[in-house]
Coordinates of C-alpha atoms and ligand atoms in Angstrom, one line a residue:
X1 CA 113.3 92.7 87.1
X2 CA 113.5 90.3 84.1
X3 CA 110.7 88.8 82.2
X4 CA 110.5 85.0 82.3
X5 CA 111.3 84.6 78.5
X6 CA 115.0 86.4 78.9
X7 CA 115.6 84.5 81.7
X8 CA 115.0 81.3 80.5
X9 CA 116.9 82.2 77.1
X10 CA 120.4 83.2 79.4
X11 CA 119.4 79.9 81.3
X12 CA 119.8 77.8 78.6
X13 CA 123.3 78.8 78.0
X14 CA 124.5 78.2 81.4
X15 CA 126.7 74.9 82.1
X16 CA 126.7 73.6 85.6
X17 CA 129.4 71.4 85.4
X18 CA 131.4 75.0 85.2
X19 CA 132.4 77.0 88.4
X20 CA 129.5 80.2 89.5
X21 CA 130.3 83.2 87.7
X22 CA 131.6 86.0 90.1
X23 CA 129.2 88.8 88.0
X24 CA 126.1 89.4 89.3
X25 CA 123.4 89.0 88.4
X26 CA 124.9 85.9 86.1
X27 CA 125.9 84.4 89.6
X28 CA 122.3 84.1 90.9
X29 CA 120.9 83.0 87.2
X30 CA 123.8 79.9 87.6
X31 CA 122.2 79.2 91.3
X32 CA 118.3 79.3 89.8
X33 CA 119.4 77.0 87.2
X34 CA 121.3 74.8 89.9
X35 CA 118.5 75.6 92.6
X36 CA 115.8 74.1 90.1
X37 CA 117.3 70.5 89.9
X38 CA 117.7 70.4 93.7
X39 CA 113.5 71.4 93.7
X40 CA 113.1 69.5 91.6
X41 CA 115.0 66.4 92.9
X42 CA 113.3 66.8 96.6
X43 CA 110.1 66.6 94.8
X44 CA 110.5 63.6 92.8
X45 CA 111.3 62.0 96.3
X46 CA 108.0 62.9 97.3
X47 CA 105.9 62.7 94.6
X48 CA 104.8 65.9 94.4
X49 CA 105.8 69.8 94.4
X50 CA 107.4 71.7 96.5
X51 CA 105.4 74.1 98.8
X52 CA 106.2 76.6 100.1
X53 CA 104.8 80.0 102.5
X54 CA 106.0 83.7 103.0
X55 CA 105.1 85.4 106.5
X56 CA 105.8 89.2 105.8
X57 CA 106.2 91.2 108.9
X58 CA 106.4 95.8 108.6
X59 CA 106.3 98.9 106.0
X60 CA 106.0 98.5 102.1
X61 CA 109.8 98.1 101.6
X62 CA 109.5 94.4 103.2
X63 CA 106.1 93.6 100.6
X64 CA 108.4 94.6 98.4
X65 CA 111.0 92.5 99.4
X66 CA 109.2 89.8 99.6
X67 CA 107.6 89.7 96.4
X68 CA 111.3 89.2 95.1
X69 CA 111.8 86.5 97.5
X70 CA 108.4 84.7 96.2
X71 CA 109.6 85.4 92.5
X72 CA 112.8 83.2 93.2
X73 CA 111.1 80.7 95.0
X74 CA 108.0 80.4 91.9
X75 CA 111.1 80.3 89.4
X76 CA 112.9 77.6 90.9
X77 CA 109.5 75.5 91.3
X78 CA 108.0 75.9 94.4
X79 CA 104.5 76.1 94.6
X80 CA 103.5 79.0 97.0
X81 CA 100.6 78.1 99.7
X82 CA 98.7 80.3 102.2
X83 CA 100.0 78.1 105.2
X84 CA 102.7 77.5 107.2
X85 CA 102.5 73.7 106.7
X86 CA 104.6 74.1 103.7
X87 CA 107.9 72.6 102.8
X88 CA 109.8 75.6 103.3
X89 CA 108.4 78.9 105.2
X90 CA 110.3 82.2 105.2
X91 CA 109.5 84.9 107.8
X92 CA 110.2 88.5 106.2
X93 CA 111.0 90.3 110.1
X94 CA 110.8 93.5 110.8
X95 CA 112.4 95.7 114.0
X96 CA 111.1 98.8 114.0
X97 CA 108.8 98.0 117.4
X98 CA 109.4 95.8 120.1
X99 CA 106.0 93.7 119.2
X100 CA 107.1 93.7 116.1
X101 CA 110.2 91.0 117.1
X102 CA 108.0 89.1 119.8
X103 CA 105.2 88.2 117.0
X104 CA 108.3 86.8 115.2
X105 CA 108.9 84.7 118.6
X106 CA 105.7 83.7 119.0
X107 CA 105.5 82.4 115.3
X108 CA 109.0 80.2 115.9
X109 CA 107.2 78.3 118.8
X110 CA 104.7 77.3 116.5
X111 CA 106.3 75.5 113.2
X112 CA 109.2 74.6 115.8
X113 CA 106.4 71.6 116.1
X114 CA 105.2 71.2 112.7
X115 CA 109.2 70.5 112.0
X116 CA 109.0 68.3 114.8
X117 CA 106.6 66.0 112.6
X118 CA 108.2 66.8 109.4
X119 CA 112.3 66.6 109.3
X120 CA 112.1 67.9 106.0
X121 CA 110.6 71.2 106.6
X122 CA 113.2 74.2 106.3
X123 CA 112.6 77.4 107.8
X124 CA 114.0 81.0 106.7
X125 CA 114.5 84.7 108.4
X126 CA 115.1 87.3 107.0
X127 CA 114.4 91.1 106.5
X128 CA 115.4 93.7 109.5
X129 CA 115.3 92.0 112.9
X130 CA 118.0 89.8 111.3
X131 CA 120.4 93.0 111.1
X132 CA 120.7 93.2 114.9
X133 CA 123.4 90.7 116.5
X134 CA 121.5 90.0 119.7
X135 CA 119.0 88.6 117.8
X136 CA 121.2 86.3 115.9
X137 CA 122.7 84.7 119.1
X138 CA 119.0 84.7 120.7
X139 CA 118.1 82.0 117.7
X140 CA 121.4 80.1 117.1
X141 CA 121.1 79.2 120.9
X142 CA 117.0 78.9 121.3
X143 CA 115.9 78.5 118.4
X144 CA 118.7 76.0 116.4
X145 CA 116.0 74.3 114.0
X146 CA 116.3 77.7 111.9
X147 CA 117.8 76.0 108.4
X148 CA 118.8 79.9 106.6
X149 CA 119.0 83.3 108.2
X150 CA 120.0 86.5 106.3
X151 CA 119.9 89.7 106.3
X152 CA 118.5 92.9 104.5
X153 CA 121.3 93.9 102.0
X154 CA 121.7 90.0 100.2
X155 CA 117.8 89.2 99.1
X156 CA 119.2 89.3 95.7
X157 CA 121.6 85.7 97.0
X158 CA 118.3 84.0 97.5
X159 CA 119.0 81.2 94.9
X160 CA 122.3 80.8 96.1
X161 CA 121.2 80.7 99.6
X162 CA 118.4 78.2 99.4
X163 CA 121.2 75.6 97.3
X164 CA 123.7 75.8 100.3
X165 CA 120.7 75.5 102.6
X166 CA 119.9 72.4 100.8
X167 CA 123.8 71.2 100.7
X168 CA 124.0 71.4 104.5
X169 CA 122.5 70.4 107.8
X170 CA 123.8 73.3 109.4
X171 CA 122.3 76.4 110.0
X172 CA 123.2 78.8 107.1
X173 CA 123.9 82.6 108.5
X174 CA 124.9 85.5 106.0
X175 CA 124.2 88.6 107.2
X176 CA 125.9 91.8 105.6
X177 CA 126.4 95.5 107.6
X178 CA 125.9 97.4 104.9
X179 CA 126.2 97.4 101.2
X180 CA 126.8 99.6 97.8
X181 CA 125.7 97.5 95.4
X182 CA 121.9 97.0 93.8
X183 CA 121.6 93.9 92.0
X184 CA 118.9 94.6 88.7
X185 CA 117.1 91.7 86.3
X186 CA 116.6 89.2 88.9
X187 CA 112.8 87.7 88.6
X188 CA 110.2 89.1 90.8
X189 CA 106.4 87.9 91.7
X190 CA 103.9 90.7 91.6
X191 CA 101.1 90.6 94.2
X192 CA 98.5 92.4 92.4
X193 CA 98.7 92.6 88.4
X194 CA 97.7 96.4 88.2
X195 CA 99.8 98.2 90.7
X196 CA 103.0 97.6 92.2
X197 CA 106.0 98.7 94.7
X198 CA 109.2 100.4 92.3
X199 CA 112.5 101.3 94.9
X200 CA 113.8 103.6 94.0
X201 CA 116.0 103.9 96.7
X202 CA 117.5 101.9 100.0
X203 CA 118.6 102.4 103.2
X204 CA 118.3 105.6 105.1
X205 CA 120.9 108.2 106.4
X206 CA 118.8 110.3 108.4
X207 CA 119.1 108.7 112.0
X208 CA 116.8 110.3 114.0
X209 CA 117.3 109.5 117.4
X210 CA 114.3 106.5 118.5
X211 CA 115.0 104.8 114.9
X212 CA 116.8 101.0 114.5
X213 CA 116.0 101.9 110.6
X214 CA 119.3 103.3 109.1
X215 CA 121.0 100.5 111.1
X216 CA 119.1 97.5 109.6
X217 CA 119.3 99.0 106.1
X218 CA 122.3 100.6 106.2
X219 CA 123.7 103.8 104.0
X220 CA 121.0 105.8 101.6
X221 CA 121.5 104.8 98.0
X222 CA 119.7 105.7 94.9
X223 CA 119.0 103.3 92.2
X224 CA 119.9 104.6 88.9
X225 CA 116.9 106.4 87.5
X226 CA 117.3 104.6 83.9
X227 CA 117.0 101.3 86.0
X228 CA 113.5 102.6 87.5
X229 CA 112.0 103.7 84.2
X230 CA 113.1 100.8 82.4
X231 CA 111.4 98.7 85.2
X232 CA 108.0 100.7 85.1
X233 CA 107.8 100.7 81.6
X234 CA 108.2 96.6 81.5
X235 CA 105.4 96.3 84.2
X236 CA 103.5 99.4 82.3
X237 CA 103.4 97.3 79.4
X238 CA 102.5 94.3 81.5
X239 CA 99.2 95.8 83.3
X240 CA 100.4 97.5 85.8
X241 CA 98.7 101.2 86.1
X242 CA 99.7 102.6 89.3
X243 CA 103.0 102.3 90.5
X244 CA 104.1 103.5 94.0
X245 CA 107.9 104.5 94.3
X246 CA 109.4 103.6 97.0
X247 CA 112.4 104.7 99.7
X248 CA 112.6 105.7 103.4
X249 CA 113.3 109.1 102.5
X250 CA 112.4 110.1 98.5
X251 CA 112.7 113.3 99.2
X252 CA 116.3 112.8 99.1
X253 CA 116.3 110.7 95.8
X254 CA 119.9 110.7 93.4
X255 CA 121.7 112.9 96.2
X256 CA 124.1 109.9 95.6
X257 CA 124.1 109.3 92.0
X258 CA 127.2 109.9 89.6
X259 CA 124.9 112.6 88.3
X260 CA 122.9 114.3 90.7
X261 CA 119.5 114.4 90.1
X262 CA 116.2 115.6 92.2
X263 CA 113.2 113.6 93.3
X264 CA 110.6 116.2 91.4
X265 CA 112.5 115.4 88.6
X266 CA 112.9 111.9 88.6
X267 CA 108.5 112.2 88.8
X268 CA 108.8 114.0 85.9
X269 CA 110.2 111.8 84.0
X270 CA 108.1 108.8 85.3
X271 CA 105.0 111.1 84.9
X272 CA 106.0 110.7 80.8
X273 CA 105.3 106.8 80.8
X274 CA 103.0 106.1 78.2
X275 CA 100.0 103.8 80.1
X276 CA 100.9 104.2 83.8
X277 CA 98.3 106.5 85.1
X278 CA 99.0 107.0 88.6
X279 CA 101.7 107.5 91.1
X280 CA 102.4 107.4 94.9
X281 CA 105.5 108.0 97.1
X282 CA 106.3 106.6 100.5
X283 CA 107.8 108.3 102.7
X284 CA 108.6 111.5 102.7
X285 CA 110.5 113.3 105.2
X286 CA 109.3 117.0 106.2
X287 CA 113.1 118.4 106.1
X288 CA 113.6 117.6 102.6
X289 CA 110.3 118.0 100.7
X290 CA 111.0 121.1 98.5
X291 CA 109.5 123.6 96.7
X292 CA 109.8 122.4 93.5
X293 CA 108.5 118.7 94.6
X294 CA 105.1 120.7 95.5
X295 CA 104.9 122.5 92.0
X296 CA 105.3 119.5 90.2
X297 CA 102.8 117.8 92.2
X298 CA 100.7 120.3 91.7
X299 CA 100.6 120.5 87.8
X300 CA 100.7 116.6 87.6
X301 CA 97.9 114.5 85.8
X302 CA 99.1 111.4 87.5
X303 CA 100.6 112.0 91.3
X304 CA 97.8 111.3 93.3
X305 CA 96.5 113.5 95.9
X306 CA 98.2 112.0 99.0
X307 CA 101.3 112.7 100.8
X308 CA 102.3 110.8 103.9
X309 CA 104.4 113.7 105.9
X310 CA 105.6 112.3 109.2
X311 CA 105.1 113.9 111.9
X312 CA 106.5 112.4 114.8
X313 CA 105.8 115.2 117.7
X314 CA 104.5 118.6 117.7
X315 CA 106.7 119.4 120.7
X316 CA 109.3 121.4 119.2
X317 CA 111.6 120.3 122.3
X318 CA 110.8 116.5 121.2
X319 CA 111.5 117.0 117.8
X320 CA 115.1 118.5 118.4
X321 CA 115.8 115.6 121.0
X322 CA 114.4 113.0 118.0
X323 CA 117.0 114.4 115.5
X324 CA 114.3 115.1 113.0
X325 CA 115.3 119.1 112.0
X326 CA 112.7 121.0 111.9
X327 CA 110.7 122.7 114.2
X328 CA 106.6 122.5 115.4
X329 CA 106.6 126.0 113.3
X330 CA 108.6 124.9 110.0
X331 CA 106.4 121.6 109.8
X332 CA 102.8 123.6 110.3
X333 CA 104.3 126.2 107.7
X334 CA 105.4 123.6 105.1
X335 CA 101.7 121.7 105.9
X336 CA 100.2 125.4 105.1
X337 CA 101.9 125.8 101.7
X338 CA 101.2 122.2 100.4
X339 CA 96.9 122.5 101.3
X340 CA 97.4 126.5 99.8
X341 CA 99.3 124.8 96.5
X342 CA 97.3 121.6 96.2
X343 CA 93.8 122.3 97.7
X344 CA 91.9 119.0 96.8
X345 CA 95.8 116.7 98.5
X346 CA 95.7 114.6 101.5
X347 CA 97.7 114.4 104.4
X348 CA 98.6 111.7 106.4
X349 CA 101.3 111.2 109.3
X350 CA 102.9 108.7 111.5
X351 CA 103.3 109.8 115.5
X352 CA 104.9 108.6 118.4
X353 CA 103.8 109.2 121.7
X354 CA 105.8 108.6 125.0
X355 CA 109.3 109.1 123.7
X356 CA 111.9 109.9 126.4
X357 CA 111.2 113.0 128.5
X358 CA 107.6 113.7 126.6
X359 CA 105.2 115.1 129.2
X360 CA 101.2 116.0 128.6
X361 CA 101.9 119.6 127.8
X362 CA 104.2 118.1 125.2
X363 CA 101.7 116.1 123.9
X364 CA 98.9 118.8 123.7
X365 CA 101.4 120.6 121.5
X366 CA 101.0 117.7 119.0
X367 CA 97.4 117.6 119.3
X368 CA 97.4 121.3 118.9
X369 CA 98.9 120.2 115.1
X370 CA 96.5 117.8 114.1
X371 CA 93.5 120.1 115.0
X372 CA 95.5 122.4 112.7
X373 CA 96.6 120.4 109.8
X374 CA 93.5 118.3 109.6
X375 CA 95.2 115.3 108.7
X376 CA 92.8 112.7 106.9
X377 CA 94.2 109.8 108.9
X378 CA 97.6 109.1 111.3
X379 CA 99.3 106.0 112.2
X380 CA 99.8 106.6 115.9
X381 CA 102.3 104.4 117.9
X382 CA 103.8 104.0 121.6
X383 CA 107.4 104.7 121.2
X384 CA 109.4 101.4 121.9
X385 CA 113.1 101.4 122.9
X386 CA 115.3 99.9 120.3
X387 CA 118.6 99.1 121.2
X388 CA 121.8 101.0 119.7
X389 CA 119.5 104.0 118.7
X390 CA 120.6 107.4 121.0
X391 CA 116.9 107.7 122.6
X392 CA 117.6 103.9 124.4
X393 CA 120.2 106.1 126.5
X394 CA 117.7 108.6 127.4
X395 CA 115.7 109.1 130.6
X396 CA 112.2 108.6 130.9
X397 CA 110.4 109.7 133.7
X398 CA 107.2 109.6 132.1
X399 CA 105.8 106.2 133.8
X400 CA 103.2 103.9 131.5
X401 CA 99.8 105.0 132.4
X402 CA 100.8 109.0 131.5
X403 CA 101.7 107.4 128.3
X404 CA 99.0 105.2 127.4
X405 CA 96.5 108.2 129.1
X406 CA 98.7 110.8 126.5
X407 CA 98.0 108.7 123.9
X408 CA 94.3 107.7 124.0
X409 CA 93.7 111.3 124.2
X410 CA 95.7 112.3 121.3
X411 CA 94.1 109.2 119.5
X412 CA 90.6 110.8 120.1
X413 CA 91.3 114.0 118.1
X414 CA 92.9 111.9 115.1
X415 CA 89.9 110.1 115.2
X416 CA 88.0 112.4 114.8
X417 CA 89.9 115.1 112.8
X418 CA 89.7 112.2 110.1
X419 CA 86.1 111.2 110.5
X420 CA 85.3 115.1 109.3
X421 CA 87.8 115.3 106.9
X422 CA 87.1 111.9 105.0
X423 CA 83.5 112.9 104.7
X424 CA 84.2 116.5 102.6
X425 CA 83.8 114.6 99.0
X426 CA 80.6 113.6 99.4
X427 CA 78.5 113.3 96.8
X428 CA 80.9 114.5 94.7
X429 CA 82.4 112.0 91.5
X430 CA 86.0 110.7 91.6
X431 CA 88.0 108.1 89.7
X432 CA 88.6 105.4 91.9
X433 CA 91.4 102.2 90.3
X434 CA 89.5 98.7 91.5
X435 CA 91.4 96.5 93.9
X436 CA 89.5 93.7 95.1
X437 CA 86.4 92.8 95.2
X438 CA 84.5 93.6 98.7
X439 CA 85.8 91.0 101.5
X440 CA 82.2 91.1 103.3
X441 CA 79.9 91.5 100.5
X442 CA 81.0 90.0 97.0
X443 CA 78.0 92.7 95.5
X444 CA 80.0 94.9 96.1
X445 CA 83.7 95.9 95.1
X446 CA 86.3 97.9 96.7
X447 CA 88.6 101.0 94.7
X448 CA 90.9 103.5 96.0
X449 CA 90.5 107.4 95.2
X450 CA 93.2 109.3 93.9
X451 CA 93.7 110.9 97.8
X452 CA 94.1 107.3 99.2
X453 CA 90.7 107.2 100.5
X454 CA 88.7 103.3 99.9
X455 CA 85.5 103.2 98.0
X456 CA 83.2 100.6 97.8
X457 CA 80.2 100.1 95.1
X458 CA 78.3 98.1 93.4
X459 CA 80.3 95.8 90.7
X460 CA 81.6 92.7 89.9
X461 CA 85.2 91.7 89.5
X462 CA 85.5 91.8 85.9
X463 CA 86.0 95.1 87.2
X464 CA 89.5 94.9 89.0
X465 CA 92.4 96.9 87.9
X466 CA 90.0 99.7 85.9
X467 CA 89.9 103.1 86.8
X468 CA 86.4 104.0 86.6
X469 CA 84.0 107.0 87.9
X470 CA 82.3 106.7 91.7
X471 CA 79.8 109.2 92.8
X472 CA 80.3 108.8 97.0
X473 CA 76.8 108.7 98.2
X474 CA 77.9 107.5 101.7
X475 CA 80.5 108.8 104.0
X476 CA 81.4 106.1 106.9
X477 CA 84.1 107.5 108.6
X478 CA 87.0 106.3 106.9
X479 CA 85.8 104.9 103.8
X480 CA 82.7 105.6 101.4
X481 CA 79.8 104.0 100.1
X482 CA 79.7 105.0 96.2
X483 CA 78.1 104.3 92.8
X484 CA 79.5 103.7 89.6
X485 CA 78.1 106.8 87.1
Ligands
LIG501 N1 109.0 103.4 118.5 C1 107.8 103.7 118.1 N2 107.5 104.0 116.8 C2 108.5 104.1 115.9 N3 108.6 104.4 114.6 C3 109.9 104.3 114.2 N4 110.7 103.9 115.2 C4 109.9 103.8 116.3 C5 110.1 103.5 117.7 N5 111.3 103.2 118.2 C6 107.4 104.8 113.8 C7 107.6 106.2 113.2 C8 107.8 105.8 111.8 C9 107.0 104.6 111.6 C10 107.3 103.8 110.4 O1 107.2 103.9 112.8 O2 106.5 106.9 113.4 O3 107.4 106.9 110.9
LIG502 FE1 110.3 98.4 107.3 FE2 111.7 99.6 109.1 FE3 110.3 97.5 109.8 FE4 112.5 97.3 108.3 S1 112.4 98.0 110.4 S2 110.5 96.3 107.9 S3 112.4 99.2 107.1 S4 109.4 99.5 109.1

């Protein structure tokens, strides 16, 4: 990221009338610069600003994303509005379900006849669904009123590609396979002022079998660690107090680095940021966390007390056909050392149920691993067959109504595995960092413990972005009623 003072200082030394650097990021500072005068040019014809509207689809990594996208658009002088009436709306896709693509669908019909009354409107895709080439052809032949379409691996172009979208009444298409390069000091909007998304890393290299991820993001690659902690300390000394770090796989952080370096030690060095008081990770992947990850969580004054450890199946014969490396035994026995290390952590998974050749027995297995690990909340979802991955070749002869039946009965004991295990802290006083205030009762005000779990008290918003002391007098299955002490 760069602050808006540097940027404007480089600005001022740019000349138009010259030829776009090459060097990145100078490249996209030249397009801002250019991008401005054609914002601000279209709104001069109108009389008034820009607007425009982000529709963010999937995981962390595409808030993430977007928040970039939303920092280019704010620089170059659009105003940002909650709906899609706006002059220009980008959808942020993602692919990872089937439903996932169709709500994308659905959304096209819709401002396909808002465009209809206003010629001027420009619409954008981007993010994962963009990556696959049958989706592509799908909108250049139903849906041609698309202005700007790329991909996953050129979000840093955005300046460029919103002046050739303007220069042309053709749709603009640049999507990449894959790239090496990360692009730093570009300006980024930040949706809350106190905590924020860091990558630290892109892509994934894992392909497990029933995943479209490492296709749509391409090759893992680690952003240089002096990169991330020169970011955190700039939003550190901005406001920000928790940050949470960000990859498909930190476990495997700097494998790819010029000079190796671990994810447990890359925390460490994070953990020394004067100001930032808390930290999370997403996602880590059960093959790779290591011991040495666990013993600095454990000695940590600022990792929360939450892991998300993805599960998948408990089935030892599913895991092996998803790819994932590691058996129903090593997963239970990894679970068993993190709780024995870090008694007070919490555990959270994602599963799938119904994925090629799963049967009930199958399914009892997993169940049989949620009993045991007591997970304090899991993300359970229907497996959906993505094209290209190895499990869209596979067999099924496990028909709908098994799977749905599997799956409401695995979703029972999540349920209520959960319910139990949120309610152990009661009455008990934890620090809790302020979010928002409450949606359905502005009395009240809504804070996250260290373990992930929501709180919500009495207090007023003068109280956002404060870490302050709850007592939880009420346990409501997945959240708390507290008090301030
Ligand atoms: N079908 C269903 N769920 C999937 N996930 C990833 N791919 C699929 C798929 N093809 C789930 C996994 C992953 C989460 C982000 O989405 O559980 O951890
Ligand atoms: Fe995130 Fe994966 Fe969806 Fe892309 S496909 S938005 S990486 S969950």
């Amino acid at each position: 990221m760069i602050r808006n003072e540097e940027l404007e200082q480089i600005l001022e030394t740019i000349d138009l009338q010259n030829d776009a650097p090459a060097q990145e990021p100078m490249r996209q500072y030249y397009f801002i610069k250019k991008a401005r005068e054609i914002v601000a040019e279209e709104s001069s014809k109108r009389g008034r600003p820009l607007t425009a509207n982000e529709q963010t689809f999937g995981c962390q990594m595409n808030a993430k994303d977007s928040e970039k996208l939303i920092g280019i658009l704010e620089n170059i002088g659009f105003e940002m509005i909650d709906d899609e009436s706006a002059d220009l709306v980008f959808y942020n896709t993602c692919t990872v379900r089937d439903n996932a693509n169709q709500r994308v669908y659905g959304r096209l019909g819709l401002v396909h006849s808002m465009k209809k009354k206003n010629p001027h409107k420009k619409i954008a895709l981007c993010g994962c669904m963009m990556q696959e080439p049958t989706v592509i052809e799908k909108i250049q032949k139903s849906y041609s009123f698309v202005d700007l379409i790329f991909g996953t691996h050129n979000i840093y172009k955005f300046a460029e590609l919103i002046v050739a979208m303007y220069s042309s009444d053709r749709m603009i298409i640049d999507i990449w396979k894959d790239t090496d390069k990360i692009v730093e000091d570009l300006p980024t909007e930040r949706k809350f002022p106190f905590k924020s998304g860091v990558n630290i890393m892109y892509g994934c290299n894992n392909f497990c079998s029933y995943c479209i991820v490492p296709y749509v993001r391409g090759r893992e690659r680690s952003r240089n660690p002096k990169d991330i902690i020169r970011e955190i300390e700039k939003i550190v000394a901005d406001g920000v107090v928790e940050v949470m770090l960000l990859g498909q796989n930190v476990n495997s952080y700097g494998k790819t680095l010029d000079e190796p370096m671990s994810f447990a030690q890359l925390l460490q060095e994070v953990e020394k940021i004067d100001g930032l008081e808390r930290i999370r990770f997403m996602t880590s992947h059960p093959k790779d966390l290591s011991d040495e990850l666990i013993q600095v969580m454990k000695h940590s004054k600022k990792i929360c007390r939450h892991l998300h450890l993805p599960l998948q199946a408990g089935s030892t014969k599913i895991l092996t056909a998803m790819n994932r490396r590691y058996t129903k035994e090593q997963y239970l026995e990894l679970a068993h050392k993190i709780r024995r290390e870090i008694p007070d952590i919490s555990i959270t998974t994602d599963i799938i149920v119904g994925f090629p050749g799963e049967t009930a027995e199958d399914v009892n297995e997993t169940i049989e691993v949620v009993k045991e690990v007591q997970y304090d909340n899991a993300f359970t979802f229907i497996y959906s067959k993505r094209t290209g991955t190895p499990a869209a070749a596979m067999p099924n002869p496990t028909t709908d109504e098994e799977i749905k039946e599997n799956f409401d009965r695995l979703l029972k004991v999540v349920q209520e595995t959960a319910r139990n295990r949120v309610g152990r802290l009661m009455g008990e006083v934890h620090s809790a960092l302020v979010e928002e205030q409450n949606e359905h009762d502005p009395t009240l005000v809504s804070g996250r413990l260290s373990n992930n779990t929501i709180v919500h008290f009495p207090g007023n918003t003068s109280l956002i972005g404060k870490i302050v002391d709850v007592r939880l007098v009420e346990a409501h299955g997945f959240y708390y009623i507290g008090e301030m002490t």
